[in-house]
Coordinates of N, CA and C and ligand atoms in Angstrom, one line a residue:
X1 N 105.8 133.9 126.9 CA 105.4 132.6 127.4 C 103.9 132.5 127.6
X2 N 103.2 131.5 126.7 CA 101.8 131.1 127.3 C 101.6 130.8 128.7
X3 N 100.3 131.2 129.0 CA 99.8 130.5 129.9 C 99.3 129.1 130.1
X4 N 99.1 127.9 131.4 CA 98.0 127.5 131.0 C 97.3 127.4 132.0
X5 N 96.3 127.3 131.7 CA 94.7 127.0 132.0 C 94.0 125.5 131.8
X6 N 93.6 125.3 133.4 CA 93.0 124.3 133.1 C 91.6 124.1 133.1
X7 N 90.9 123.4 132.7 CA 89.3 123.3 132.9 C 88.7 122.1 133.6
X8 N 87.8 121.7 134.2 CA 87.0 120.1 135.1 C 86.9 119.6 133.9
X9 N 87.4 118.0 133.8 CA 86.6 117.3 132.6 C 85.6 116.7 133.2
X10 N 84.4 116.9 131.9 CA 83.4 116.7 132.3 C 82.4 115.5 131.5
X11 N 83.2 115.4 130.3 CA 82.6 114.6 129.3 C 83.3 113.0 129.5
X12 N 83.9 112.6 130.5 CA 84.2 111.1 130.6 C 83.0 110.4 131.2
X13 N 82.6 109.3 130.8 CA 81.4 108.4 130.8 C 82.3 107.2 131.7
X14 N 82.2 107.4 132.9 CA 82.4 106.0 133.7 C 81.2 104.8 133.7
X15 N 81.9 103.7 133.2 CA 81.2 102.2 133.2 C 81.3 100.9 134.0
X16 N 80.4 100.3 134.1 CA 81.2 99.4 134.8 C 81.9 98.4 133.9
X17 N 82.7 97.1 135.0 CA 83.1 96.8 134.3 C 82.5 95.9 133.4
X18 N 81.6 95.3 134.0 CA 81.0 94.6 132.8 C 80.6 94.9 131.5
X19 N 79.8 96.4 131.9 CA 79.3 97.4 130.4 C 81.2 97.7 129.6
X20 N 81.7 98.1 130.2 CA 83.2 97.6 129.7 C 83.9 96.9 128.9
X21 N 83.4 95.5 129.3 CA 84.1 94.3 128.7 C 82.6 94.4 127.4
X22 N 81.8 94.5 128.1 CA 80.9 94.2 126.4 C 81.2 95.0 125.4
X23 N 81.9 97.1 126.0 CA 82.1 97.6 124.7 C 83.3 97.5 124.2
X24 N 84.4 96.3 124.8 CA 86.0 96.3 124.3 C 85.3 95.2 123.3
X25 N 84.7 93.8 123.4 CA 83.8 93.1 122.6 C 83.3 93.9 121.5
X26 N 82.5 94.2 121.6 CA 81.6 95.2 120.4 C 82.4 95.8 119.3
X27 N 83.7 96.5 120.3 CA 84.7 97.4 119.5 C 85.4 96.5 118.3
X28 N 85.9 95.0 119.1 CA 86.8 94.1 118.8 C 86.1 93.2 117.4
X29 N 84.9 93.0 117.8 CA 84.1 92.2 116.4 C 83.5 93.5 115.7
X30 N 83.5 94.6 116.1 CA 83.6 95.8 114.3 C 84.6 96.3 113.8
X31 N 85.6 95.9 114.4 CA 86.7 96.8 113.7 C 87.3 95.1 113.3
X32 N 87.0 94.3 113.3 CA 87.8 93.0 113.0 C 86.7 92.8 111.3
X33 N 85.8 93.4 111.1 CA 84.8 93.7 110.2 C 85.5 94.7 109.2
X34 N 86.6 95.4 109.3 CA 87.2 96.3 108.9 C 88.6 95.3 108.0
X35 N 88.3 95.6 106.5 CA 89.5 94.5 105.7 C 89.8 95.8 104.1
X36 N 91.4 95.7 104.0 CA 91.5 97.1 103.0 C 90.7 96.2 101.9
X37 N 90.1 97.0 101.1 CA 89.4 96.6 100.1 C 90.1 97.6 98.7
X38 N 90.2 96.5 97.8 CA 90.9 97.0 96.3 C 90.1 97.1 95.3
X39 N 88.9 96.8 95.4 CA 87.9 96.8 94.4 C 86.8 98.1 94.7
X40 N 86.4 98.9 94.3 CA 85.4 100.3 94.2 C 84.5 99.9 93.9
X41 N 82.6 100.7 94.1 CA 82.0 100.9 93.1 C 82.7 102.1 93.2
X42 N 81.3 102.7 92.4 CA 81.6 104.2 91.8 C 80.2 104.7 92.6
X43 N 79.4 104.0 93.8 CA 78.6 104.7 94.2 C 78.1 105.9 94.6
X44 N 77.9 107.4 95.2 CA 78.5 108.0 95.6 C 78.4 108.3 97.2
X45 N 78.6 108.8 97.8 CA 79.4 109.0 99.5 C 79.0 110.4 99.4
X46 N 78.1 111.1 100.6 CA 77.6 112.5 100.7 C 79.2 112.8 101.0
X47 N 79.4 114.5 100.6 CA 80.5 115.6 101.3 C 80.3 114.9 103.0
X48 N 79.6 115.5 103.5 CA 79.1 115.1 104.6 C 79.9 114.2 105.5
X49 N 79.6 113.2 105.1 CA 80.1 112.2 106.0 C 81.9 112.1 105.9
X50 N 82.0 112.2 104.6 CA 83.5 112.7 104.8 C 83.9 113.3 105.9
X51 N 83.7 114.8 105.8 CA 83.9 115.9 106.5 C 83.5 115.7 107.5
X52 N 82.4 114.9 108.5 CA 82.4 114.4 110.1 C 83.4 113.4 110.5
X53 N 83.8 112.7 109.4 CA 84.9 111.3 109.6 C 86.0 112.1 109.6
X54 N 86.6 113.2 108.6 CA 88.2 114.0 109.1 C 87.9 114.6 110.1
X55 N 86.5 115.3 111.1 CA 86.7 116.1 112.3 C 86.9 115.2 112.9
X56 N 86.5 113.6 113.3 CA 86.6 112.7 113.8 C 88.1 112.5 114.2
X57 N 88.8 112.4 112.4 CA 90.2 112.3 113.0 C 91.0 113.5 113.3
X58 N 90.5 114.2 113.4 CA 91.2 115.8 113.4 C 91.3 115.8 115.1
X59 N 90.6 115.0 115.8 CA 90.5 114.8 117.5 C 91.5 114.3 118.3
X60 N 92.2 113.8 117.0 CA 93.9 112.5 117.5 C 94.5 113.3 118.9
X61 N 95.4 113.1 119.3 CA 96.4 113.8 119.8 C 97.3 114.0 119.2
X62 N 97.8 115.3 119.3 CA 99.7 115.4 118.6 C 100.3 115.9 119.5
X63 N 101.6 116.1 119.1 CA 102.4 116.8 120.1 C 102.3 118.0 119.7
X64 N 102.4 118.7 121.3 CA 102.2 120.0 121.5 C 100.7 120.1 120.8
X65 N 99.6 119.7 120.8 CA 98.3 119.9 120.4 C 98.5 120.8 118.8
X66 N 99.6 120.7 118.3 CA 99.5 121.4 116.9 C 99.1 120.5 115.8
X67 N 98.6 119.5 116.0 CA 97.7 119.3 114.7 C 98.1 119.1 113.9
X68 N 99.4 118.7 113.5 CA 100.7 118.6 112.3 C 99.8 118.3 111.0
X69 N 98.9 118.4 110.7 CA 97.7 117.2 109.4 C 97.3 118.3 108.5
X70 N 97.0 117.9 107.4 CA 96.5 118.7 106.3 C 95.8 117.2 104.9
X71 N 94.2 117.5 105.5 CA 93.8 116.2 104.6 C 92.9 117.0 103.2
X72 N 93.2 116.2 102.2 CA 92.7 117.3 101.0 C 91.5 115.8 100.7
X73 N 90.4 115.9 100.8 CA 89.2 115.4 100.1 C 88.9 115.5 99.1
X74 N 89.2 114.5 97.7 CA 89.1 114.4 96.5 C 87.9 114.0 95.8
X75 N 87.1 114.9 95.2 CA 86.5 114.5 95.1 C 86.4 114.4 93.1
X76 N 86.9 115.2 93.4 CA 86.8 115.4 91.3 C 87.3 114.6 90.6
X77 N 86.5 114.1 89.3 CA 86.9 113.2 88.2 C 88.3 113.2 87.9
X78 N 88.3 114.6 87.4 CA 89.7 114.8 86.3 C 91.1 115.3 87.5
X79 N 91.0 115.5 89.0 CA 91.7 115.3 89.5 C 92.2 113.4 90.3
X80 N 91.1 112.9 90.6 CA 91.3 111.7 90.4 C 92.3 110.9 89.4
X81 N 91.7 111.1 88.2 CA 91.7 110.3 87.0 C 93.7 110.9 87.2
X82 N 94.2 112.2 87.0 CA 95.8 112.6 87.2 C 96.5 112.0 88.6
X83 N 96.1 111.8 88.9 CA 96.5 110.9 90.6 C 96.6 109.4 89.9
X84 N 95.6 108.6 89.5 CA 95.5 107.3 89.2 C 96.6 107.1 87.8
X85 N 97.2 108.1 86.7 CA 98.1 107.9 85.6 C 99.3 108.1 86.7
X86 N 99.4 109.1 87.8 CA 100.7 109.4 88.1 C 101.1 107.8 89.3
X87 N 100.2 107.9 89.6 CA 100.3 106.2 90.8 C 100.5 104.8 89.9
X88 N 99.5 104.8 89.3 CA 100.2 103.5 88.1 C 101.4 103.6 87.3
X89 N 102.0 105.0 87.1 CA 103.3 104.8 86.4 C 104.5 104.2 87.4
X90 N 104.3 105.2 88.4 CA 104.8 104.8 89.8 C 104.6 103.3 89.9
X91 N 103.6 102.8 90.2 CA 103.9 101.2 90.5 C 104.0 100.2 89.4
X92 N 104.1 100.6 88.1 CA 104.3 99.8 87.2 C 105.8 99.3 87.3
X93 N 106.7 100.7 87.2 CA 108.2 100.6 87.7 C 108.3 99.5 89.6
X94 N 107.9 99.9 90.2 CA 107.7 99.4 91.3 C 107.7 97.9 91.1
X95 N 106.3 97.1 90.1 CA 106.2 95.9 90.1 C 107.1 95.2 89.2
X96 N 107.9 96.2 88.2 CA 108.7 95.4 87.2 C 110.1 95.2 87.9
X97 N 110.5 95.4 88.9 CA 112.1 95.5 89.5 C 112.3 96.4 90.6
X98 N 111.8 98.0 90.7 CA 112.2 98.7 91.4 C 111.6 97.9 93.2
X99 N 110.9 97.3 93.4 CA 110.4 97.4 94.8 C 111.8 96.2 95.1
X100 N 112.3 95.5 94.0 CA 113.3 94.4 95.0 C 112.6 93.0 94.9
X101 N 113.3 91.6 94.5 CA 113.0 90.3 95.4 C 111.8 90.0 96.6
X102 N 112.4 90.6 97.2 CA 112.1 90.4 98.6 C 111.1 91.0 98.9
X103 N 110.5 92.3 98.6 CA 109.3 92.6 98.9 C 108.2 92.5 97.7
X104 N 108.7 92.1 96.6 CA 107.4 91.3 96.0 C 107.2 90.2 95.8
X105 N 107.8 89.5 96.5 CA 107.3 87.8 96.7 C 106.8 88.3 98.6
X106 N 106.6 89.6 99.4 CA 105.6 89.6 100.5 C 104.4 89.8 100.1
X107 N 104.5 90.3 98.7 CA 103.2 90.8 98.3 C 102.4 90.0 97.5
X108 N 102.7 88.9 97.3 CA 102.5 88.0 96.2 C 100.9 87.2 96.9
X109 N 101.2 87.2 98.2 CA 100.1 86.6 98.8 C 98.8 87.0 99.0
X110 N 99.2 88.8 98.4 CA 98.2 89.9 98.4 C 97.4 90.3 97.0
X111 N 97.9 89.4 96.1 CA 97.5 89.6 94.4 C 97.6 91.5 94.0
X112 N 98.2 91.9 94.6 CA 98.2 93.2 94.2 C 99.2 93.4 92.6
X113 N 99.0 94.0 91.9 CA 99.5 94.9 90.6 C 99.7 96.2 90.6
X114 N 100.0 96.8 89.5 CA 100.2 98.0 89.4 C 98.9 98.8 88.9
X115 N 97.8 98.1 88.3 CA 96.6 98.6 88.2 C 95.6 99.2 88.9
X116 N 95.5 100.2 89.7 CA 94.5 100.9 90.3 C 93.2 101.5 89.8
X117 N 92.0 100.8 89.3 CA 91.0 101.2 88.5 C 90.5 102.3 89.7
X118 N 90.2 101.7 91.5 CA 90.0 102.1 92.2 C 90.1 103.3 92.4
X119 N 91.4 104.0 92.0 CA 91.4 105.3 92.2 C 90.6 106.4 91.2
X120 N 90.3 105.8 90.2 CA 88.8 106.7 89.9 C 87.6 106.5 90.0
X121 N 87.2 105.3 90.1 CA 85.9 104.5 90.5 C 85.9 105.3 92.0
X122 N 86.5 104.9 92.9 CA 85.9 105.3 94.2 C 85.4 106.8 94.2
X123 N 84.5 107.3 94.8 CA 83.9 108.4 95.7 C 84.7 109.4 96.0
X124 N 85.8 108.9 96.6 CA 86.8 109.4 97.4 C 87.8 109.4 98.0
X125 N 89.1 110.2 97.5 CA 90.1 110.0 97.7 C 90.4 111.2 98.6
X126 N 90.8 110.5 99.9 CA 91.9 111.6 101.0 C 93.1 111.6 100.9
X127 N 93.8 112.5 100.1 CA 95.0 113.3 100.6 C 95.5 113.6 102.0
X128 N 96.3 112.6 102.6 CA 96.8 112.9 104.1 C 98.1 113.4 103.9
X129 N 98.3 114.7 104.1 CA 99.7 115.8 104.6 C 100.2 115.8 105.7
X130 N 101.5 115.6 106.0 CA 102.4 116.0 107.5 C 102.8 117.7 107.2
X131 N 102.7 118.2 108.8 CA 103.0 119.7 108.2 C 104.9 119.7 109.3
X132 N 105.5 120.2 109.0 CA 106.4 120.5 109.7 C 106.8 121.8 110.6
X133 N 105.9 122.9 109.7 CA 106.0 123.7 110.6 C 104.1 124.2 110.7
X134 N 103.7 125.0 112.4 CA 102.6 124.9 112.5 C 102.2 125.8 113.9
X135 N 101.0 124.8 114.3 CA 101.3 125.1 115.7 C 99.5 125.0 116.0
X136 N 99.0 125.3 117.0 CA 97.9 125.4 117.4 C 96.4 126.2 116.6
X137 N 97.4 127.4 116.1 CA 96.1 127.8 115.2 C 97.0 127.7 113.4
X138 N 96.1 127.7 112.7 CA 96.2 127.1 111.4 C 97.2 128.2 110.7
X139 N 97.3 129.2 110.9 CA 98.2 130.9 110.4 C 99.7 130.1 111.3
X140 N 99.7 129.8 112.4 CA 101.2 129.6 113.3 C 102.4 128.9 112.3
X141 N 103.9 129.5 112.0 CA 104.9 128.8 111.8 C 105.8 128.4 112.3
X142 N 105.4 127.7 113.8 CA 106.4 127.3 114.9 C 106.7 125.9 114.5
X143 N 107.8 125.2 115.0 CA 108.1 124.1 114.7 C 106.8 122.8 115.2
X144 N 106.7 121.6 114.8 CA 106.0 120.7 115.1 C 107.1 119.6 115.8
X145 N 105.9 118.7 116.9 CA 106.6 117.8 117.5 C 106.1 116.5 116.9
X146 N 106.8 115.3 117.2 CA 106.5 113.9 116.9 C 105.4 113.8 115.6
X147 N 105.7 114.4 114.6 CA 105.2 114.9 113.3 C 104.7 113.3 112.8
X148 N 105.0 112.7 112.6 CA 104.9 110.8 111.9 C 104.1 110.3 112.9
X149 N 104.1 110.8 114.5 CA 103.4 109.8 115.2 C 102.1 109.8 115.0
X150 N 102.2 111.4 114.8 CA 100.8 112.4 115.2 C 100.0 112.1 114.0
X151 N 100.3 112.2 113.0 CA 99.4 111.9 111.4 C 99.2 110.6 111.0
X152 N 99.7 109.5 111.9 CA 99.9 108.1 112.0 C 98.2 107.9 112.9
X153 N 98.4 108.8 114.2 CA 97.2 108.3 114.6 C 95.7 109.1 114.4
X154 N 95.9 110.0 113.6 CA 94.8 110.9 113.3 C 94.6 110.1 111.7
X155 N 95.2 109.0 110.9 CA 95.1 108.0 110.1 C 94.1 107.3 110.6
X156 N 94.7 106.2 111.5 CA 94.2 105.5 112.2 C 92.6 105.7 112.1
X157 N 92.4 107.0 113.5 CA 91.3 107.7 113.8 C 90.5 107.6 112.2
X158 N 91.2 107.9 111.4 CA 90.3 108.2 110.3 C 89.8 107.4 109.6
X159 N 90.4 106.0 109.6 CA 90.0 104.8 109.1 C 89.3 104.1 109.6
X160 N 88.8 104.5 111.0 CA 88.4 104.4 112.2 C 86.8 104.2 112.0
X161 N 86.8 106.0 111.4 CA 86.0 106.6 111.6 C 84.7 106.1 109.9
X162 N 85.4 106.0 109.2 CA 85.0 105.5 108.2 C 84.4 104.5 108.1
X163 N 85.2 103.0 108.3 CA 84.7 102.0 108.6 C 83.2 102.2 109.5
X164 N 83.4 103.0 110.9 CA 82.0 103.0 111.8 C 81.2 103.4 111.0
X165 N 81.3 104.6 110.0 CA 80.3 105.0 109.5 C 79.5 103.8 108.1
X166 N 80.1 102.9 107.9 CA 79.6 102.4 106.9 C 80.6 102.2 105.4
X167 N 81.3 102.7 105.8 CA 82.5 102.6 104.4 C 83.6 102.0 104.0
X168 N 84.3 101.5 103.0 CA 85.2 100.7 103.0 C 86.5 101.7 103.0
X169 N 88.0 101.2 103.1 CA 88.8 102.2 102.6 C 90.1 101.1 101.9
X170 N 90.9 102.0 101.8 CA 92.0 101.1 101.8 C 93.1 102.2 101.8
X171 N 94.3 101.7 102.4 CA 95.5 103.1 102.2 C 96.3 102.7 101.3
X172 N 96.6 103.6 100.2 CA 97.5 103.3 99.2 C 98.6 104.7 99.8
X173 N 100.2 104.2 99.5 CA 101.6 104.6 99.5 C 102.2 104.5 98.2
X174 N 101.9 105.4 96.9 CA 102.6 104.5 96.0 C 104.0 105.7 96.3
X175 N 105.0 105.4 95.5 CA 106.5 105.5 96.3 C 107.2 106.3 95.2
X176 N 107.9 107.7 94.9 CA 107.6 108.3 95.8 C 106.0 109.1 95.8
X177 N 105.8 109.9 96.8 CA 104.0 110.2 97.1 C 104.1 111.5 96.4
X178 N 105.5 112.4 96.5 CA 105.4 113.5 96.1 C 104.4 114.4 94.9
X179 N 104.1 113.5 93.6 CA 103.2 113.6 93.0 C 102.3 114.3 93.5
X180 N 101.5 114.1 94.3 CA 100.3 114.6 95.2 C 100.4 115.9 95.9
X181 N 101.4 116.2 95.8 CA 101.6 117.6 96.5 C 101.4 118.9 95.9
X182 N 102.1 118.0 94.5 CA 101.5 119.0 92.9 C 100.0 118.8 93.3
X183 N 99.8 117.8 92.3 CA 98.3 117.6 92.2 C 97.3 118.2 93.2
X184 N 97.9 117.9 94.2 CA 96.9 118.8 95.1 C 97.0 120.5 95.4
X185 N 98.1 120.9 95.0 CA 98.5 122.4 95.2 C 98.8 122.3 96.7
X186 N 99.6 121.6 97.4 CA 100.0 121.8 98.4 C 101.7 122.2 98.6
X187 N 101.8 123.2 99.4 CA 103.1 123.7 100.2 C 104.4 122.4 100.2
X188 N 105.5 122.8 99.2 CA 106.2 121.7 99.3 C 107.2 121.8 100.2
X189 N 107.7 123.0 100.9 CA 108.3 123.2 102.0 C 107.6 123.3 102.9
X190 N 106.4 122.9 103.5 CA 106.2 122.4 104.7 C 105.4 121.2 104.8
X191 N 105.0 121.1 103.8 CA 103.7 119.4 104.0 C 105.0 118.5 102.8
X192 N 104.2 117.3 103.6 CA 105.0 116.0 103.3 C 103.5 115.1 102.8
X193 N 103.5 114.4 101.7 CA 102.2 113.3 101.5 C 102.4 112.3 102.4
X194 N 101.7 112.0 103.2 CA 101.3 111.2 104.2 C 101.0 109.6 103.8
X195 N 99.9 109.6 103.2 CA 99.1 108.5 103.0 C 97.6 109.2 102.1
X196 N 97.6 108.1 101.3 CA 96.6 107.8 100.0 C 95.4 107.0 101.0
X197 N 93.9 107.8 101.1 CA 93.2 106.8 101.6 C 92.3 107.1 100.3
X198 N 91.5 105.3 100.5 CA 90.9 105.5 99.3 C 89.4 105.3 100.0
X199 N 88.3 105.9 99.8 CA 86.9 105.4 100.6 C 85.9 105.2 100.1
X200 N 84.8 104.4 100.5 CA 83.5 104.3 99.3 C 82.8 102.7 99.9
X201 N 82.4 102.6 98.4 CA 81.8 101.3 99.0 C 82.5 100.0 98.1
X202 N 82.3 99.3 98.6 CA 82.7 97.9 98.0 C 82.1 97.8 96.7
X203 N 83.2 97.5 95.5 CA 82.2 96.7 94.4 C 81.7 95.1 94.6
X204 N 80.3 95.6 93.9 CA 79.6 93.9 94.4 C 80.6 92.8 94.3
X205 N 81.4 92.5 93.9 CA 82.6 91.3 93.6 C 83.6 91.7 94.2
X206 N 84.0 92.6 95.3 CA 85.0 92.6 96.4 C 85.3 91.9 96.7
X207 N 86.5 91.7 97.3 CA 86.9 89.9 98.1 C 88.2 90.6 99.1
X208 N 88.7 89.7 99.6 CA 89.5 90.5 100.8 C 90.8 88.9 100.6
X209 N 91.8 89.4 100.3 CA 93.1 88.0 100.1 C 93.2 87.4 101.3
X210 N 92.9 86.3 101.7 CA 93.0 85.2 102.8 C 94.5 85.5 103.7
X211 N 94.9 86.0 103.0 CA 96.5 86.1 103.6 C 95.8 87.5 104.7
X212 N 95.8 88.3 104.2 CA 95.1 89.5 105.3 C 94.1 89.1 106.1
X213 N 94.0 87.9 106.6 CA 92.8 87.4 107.4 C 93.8 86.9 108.8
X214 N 94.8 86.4 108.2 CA 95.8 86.3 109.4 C 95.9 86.7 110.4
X215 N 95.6 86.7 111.5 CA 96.3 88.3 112.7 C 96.7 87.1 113.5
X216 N 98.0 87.5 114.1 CA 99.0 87.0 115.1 C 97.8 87.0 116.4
X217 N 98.5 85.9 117.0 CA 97.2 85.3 118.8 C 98.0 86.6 119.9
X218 N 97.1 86.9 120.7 CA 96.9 87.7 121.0 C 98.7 87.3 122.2
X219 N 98.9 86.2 122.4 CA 100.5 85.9 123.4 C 101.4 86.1 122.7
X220 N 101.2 86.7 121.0 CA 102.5 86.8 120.6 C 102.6 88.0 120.1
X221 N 101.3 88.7 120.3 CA 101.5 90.4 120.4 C 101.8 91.1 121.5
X222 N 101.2 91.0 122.7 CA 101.2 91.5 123.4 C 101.5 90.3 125.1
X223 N 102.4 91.1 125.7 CA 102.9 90.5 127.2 C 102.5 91.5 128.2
X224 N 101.9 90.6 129.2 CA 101.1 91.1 130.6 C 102.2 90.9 131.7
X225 N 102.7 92.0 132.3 CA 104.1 91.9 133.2 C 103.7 92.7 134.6
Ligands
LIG1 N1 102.1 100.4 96.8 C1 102.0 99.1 96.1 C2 102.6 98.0 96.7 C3 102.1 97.5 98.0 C4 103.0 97.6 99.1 C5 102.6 97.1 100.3 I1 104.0 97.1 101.9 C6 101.3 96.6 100.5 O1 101.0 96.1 101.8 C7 100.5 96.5 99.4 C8 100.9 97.0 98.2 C9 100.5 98.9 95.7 O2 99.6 99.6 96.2 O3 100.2 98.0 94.9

């Protein structure tokens, strides 16, 4: 049986409330500045900043503090370029019948296709993995808890983190993700593909579909009880 141990926190920054309300404000009009973007340049994005934006999300919480995540940072042409034939074959089937009625007339408002030029134009592609088994240090094969919640919000975090820093992203799911597991030489009995993020900068003729401009008023998201 572990021990635990606790330590004084010492790094919380109490505010008032007014310095408060200005940085829920602040927070609220940059991250409302935050829209998925489907168009790339091909500018390029230092290693760097990457890799401070995944420690960024590598900070999430999971259960049991194991860290359930395994993010692969893409940066190569010719692995790119095999991701973007295996994803467009994938959504070509997708947009001709396989997604159903119903969810391509949701998507109709989003001008989306099966064309992703994006996935080799961009900078950079993150590979987000769920692990199943794990644990606190990166060698552990103990079972994992709330596995979907946990890689859900170290996503988040990470889109988060990108955006602050200056970058665009966008998450692509094409269906199934499995592809990527090859491609990436990842463990297929224990990681699961997560999510496709894509990051970089806008091409000068970006646009963002009016339909994603939408957000529900704040009375019909959330109730004060
Ligand atoms: N994966 C497809 C389809 C798609 C599905 C949803 I739900 C979206 O919000 C957007 C697209 C694609 O990337 O085109």
């Amino acid at each position: 049986m572990q021990q635990h141990n606790n330590i004084p926190l010492t790094d919380f920054e109490e505010l008032t409330p007014e310095i408060m309300q200005q940085k829920a404000t602040e927070n609220y009009e940059n991250i409302k500045r935050r829209h998925s973007i489907r168009s790339f340049s091909n500018k390029p994005v230092p290693k760097e900043i990457i890799e401070t934006c995944i420690k960024a999300a590598a900070t999430a919480p999971s259960g049991a503090n194991h860290q359930p995540w395994h993010f692969v940072a893409i940066h190569s042409a010719d692995i790119k370029k095999q991701i973007r034939i295996e994803a467009e074959n994938l959504e070509r089937s997708f947009y001709e019948g396989r997604a159903g009625e119903e969810w391509l007339d949701a998507l109709k408002p989003l001008g989306t296709d099966a064309s992703k030029p994006y996935l080799e134009s961009a900078p950079w592609l993150i590979a987000i993995f769920s692990q199943k088994k794990g644990g606190i240090h990166a060698e552990d094969k103990n079972q994992n808890y709330y596995v979907h919640e946990s890689v859900g919000i170290a996503t988040g975090f990470l889109i988060q983190a990108l955006h602050h820093s200056g970058l665009v992203t966008l998450t692509h799911t094409p269906k199934p993700m499995s592809f990527l597991t090859k491609i990436c030489n990842r463990n297929p009995d224990n990681e699961r593909p997560y999510m496709l993020l894509i990051a970089g900068y806008p091409d000068k003729d970006a646009t963002v579909p009016e339909h994603a401009l939408v957000k529900k008023e704040l009375d019909e998201i959330a109730s004060f009880i």
